[in-house]
PDB file of C-alpha atoms in Angstrom:
ATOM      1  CA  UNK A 372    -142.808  81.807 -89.403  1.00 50.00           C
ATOM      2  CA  UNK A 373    -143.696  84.759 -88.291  1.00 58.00           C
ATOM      3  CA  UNK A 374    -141.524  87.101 -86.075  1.00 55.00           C
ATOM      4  CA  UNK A 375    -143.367  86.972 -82.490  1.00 62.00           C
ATOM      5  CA  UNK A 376    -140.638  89.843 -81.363  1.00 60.00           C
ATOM      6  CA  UNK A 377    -139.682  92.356 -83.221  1.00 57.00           C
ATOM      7  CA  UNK A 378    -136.169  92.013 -83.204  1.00 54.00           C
ATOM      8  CA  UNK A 379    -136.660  88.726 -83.792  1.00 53.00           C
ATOM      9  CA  UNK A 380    -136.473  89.505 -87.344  1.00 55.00           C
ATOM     10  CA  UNK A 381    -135.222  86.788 -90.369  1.00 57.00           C
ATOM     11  CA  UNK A 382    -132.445  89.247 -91.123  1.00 59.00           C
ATOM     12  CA  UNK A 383    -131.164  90.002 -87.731  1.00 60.00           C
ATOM     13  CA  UNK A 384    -131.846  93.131 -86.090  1.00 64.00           C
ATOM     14  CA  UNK A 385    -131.099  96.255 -88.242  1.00 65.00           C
ATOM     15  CA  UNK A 386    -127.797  98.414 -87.791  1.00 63.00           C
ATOM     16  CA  UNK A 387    -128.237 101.182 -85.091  1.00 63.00           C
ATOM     17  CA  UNK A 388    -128.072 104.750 -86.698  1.00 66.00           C
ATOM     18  CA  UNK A 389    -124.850 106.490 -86.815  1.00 72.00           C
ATOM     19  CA  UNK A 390    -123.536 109.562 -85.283  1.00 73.00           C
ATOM     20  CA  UNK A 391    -122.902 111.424 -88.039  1.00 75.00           C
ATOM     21  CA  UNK A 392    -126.546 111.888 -88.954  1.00 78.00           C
ATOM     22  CA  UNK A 393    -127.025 113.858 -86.047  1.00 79.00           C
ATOM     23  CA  UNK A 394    -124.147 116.305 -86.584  1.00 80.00           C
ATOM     24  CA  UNK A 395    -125.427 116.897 -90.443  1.00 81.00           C
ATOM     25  CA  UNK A 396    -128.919 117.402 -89.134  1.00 83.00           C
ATOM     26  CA  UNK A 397    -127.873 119.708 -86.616  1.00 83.00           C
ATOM     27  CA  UNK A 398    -125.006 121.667 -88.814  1.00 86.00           C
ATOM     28  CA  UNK A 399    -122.279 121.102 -86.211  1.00 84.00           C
ATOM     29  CA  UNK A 400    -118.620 120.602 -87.547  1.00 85.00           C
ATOM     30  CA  UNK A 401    -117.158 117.319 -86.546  1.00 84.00           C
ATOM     31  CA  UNK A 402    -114.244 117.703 -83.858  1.00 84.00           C
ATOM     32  CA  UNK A 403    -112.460 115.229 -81.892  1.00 83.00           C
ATOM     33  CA  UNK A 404    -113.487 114.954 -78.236  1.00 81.00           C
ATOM     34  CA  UNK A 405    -111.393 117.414 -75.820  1.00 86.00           C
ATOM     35  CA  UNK A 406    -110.629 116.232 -71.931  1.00 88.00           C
ATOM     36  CA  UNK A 407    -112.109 118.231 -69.508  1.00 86.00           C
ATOM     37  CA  UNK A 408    -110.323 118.220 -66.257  1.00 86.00           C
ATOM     38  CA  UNK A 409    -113.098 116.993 -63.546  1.00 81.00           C
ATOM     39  CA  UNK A 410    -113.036 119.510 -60.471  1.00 79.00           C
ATOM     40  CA  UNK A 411    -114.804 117.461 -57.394  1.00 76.00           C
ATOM     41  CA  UNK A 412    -116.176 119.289 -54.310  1.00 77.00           C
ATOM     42  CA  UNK A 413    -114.281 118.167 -51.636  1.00 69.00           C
ATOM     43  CA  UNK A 414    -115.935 119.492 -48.161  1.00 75.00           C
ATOM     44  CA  UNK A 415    -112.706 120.384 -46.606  1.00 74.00           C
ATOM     45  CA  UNK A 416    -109.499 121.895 -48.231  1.00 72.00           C
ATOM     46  CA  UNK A 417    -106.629 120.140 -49.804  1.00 75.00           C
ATOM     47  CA  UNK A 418    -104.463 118.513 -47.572  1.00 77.00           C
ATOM     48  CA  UNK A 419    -100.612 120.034 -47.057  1.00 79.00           C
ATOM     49  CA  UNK A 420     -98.884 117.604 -45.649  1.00 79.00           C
ATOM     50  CA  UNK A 421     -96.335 118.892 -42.225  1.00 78.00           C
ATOM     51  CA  UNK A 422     -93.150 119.288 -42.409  1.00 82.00           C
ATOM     52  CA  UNK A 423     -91.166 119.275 -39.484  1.00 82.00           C
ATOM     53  CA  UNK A 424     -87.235 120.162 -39.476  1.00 82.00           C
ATOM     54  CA  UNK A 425     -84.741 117.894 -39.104  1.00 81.00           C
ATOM     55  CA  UNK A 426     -83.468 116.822 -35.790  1.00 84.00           C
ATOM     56  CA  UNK A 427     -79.559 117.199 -36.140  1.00 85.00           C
ATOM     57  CA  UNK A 428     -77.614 115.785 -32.996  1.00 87.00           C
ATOM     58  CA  UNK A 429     -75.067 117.824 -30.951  1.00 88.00           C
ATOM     59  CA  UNK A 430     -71.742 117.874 -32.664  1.00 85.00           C
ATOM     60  CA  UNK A 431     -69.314 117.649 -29.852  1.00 86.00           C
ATOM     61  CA  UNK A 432     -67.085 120.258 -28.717  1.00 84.00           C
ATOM     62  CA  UNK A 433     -63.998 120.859 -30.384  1.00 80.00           C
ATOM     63  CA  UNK A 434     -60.787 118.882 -28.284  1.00 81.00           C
ATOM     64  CA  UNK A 435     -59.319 122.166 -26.686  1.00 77.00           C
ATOM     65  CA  UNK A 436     -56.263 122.261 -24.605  1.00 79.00           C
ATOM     66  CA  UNK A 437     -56.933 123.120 -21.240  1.00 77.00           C
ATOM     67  CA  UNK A 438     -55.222 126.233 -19.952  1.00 76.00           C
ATOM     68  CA  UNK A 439     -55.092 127.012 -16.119  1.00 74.00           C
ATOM     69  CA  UNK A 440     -54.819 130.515 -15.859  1.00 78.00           C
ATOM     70  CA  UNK A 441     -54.296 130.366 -11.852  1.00 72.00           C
ATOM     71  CA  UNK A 442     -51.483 127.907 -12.147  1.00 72.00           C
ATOM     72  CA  UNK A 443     -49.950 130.532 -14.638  1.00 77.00           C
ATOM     73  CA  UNK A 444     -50.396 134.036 -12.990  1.00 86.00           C
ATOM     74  CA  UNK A 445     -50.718 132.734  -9.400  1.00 88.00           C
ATOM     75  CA  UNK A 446     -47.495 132.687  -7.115  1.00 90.00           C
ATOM     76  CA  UNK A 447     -45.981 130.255  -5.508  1.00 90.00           C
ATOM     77  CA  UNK A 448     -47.736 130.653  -1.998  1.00 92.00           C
ATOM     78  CA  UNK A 449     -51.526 130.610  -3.317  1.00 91.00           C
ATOM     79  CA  UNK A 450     -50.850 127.866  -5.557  1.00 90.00           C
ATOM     80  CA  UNK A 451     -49.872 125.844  -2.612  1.00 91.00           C
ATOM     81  CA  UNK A 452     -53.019 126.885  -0.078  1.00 92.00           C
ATOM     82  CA  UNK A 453     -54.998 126.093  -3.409  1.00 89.00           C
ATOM     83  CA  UNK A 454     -53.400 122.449  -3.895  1.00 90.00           C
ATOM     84  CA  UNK A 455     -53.746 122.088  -0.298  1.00 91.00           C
ATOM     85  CA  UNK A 456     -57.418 122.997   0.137  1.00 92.00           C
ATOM     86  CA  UNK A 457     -58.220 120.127  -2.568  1.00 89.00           C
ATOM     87  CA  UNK A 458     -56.284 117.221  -0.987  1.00 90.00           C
ATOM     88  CA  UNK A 459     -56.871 114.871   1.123  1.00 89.00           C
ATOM     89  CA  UNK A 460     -55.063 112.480   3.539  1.00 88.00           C
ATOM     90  CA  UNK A 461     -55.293 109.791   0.390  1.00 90.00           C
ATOM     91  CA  UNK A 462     -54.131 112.183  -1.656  1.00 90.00           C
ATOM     92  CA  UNK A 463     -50.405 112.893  -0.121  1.00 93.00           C
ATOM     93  CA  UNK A 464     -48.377 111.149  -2.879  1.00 93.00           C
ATOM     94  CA  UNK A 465     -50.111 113.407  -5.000  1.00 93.00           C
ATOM     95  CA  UNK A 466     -50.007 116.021  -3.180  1.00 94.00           C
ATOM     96  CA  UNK A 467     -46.691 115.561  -2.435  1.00 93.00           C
ATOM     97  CA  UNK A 468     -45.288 115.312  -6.453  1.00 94.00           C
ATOM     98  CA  UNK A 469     -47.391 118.516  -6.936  1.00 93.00           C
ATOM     99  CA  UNK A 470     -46.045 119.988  -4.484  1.00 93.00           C
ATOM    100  CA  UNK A 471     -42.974 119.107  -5.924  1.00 93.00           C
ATOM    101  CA  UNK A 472     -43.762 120.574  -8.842  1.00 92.00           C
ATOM    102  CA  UNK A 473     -44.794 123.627  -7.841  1.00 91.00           C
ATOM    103  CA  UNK A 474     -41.473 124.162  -5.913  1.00 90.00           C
ATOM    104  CA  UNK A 475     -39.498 123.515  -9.374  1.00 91.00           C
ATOM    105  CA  UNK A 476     -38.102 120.265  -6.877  1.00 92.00           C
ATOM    106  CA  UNK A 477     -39.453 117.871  -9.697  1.00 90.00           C
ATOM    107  CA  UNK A 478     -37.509 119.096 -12.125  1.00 90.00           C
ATOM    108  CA  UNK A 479     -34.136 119.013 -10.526  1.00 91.00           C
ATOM    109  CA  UNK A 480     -34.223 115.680  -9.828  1.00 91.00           C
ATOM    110  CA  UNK A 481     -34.000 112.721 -12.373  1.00 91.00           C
ATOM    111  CA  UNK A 482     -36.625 111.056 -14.562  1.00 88.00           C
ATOM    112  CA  UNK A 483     -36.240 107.614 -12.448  1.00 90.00           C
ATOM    113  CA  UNK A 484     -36.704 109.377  -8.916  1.00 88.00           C
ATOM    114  CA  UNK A 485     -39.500 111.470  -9.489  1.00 88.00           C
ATOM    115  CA  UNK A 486     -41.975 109.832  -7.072  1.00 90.00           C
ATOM    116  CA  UNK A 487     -42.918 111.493  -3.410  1.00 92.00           C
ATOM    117  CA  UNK A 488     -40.141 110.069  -1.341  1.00 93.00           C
ATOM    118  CA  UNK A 489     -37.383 111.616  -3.217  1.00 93.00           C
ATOM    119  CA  UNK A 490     -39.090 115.127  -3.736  1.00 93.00           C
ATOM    120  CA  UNK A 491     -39.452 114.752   0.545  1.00 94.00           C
ATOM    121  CA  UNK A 492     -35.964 113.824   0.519  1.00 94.00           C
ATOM    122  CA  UNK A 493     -34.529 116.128  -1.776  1.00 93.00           C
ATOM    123  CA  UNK A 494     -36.465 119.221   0.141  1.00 92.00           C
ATOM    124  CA  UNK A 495     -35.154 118.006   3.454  1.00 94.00           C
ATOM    125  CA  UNK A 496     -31.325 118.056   2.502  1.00 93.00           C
ATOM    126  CA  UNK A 497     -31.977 121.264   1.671  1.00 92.00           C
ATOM    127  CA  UNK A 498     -33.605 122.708   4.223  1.00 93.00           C
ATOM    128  CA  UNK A 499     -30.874 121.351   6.142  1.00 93.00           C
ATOM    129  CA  UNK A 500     -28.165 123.117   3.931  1.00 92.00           C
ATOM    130  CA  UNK A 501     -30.014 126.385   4.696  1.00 91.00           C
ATOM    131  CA  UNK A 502     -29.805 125.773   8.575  1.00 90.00           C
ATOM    132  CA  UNK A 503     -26.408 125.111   8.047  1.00 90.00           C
ATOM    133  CA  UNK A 504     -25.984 128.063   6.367  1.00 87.00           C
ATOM    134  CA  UNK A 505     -27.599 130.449   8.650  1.00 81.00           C
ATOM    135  CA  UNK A 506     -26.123 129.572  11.730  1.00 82.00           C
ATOM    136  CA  UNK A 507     -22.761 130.048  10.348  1.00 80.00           C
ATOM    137  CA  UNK A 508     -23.895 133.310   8.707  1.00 76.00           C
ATOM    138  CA  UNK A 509     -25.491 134.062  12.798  1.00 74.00           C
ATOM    139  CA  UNK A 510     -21.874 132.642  13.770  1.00 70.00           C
ATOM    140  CA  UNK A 511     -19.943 135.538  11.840  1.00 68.00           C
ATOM    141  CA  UNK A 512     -22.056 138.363  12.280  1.00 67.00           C
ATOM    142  CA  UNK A 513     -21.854 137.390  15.910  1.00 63.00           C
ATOM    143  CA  UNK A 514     -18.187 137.485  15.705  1.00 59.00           C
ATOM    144  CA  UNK A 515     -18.110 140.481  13.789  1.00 59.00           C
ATOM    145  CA  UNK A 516     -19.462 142.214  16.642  1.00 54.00           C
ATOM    146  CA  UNK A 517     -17.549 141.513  19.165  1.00 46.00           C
ATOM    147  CA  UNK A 518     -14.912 142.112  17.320  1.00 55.00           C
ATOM    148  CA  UNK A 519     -15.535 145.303  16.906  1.00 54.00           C
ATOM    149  CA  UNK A 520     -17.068 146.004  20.583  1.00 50.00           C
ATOM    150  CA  UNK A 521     -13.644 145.674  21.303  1.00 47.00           C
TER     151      UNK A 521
END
């Protein structure tokens, strides 16, 4: 039978030539392959990804003791018009204990009657003690001259 292809051959199809033919006929040394890095044309530039900062929250403000300067420094008088000028008619047993403490009446008393009805109290007796006092200082200075009119 004859071969109607021509690889169709009784033998099978004959070996395909080698590559080291080519690199004897053309008197190249024989080297392994080196990779070339590929370097694609991109149409716009490489991309840098943005960064943004991070967002930090507030730290809160350190717990400082509050110092009132004007309830320091201040005297007696202005600390009063100021304690005054903030109250209100709701705010007299406040007002009152402040007051109270203000007047150095809070401290004298004890730890039980501390409240706005003693303070009142305690201030009345002795504003009474005073009157007391002045008429009989008026009383001897009156007598003191007459005495010596005469």
């Amino acid at each position: 039978m004859q071969p109607t292809q021509p690889w169709e051959e009784e033998a099978g199809p004959a070996p395909p030539p080698t590559g080291h033919q080519g690199y004897e006929q053309l008197n190249v040394k024989r080297e392994p392959l080196q990779l070339i890095q590929p370097q694609f044309k991109t149409p716009l530039p490489a991309r840098q990804p943005e960064v943004f900062p991070p967002s930090f929250s507030e730290l809160p403000l350190p717990p400082l003791e509050l110092f009132d300067l004007d309830e320091t420094f201040s005297s007696e008088k202005s600390r009063l018009a100021q304690i005054t000028n903030k109250c209100t008619e709701e705010d007299l047993e406040f007002y009152v204990r402040k007051c109270g403490d203000i007047l150095g009446v809070t401290n004298k008393l004890p730890t039980d009657q501390q409240d706005a009805k003693y303070i009142l109290e305690h201030i009345f007796f002795q504003v009474v003690e005073f009157k007391k006092l002045k008429q009989e200082h008026d009383i001897d200075t009156n007598e003191t001259a007459f005495q010596d009119n005469f």
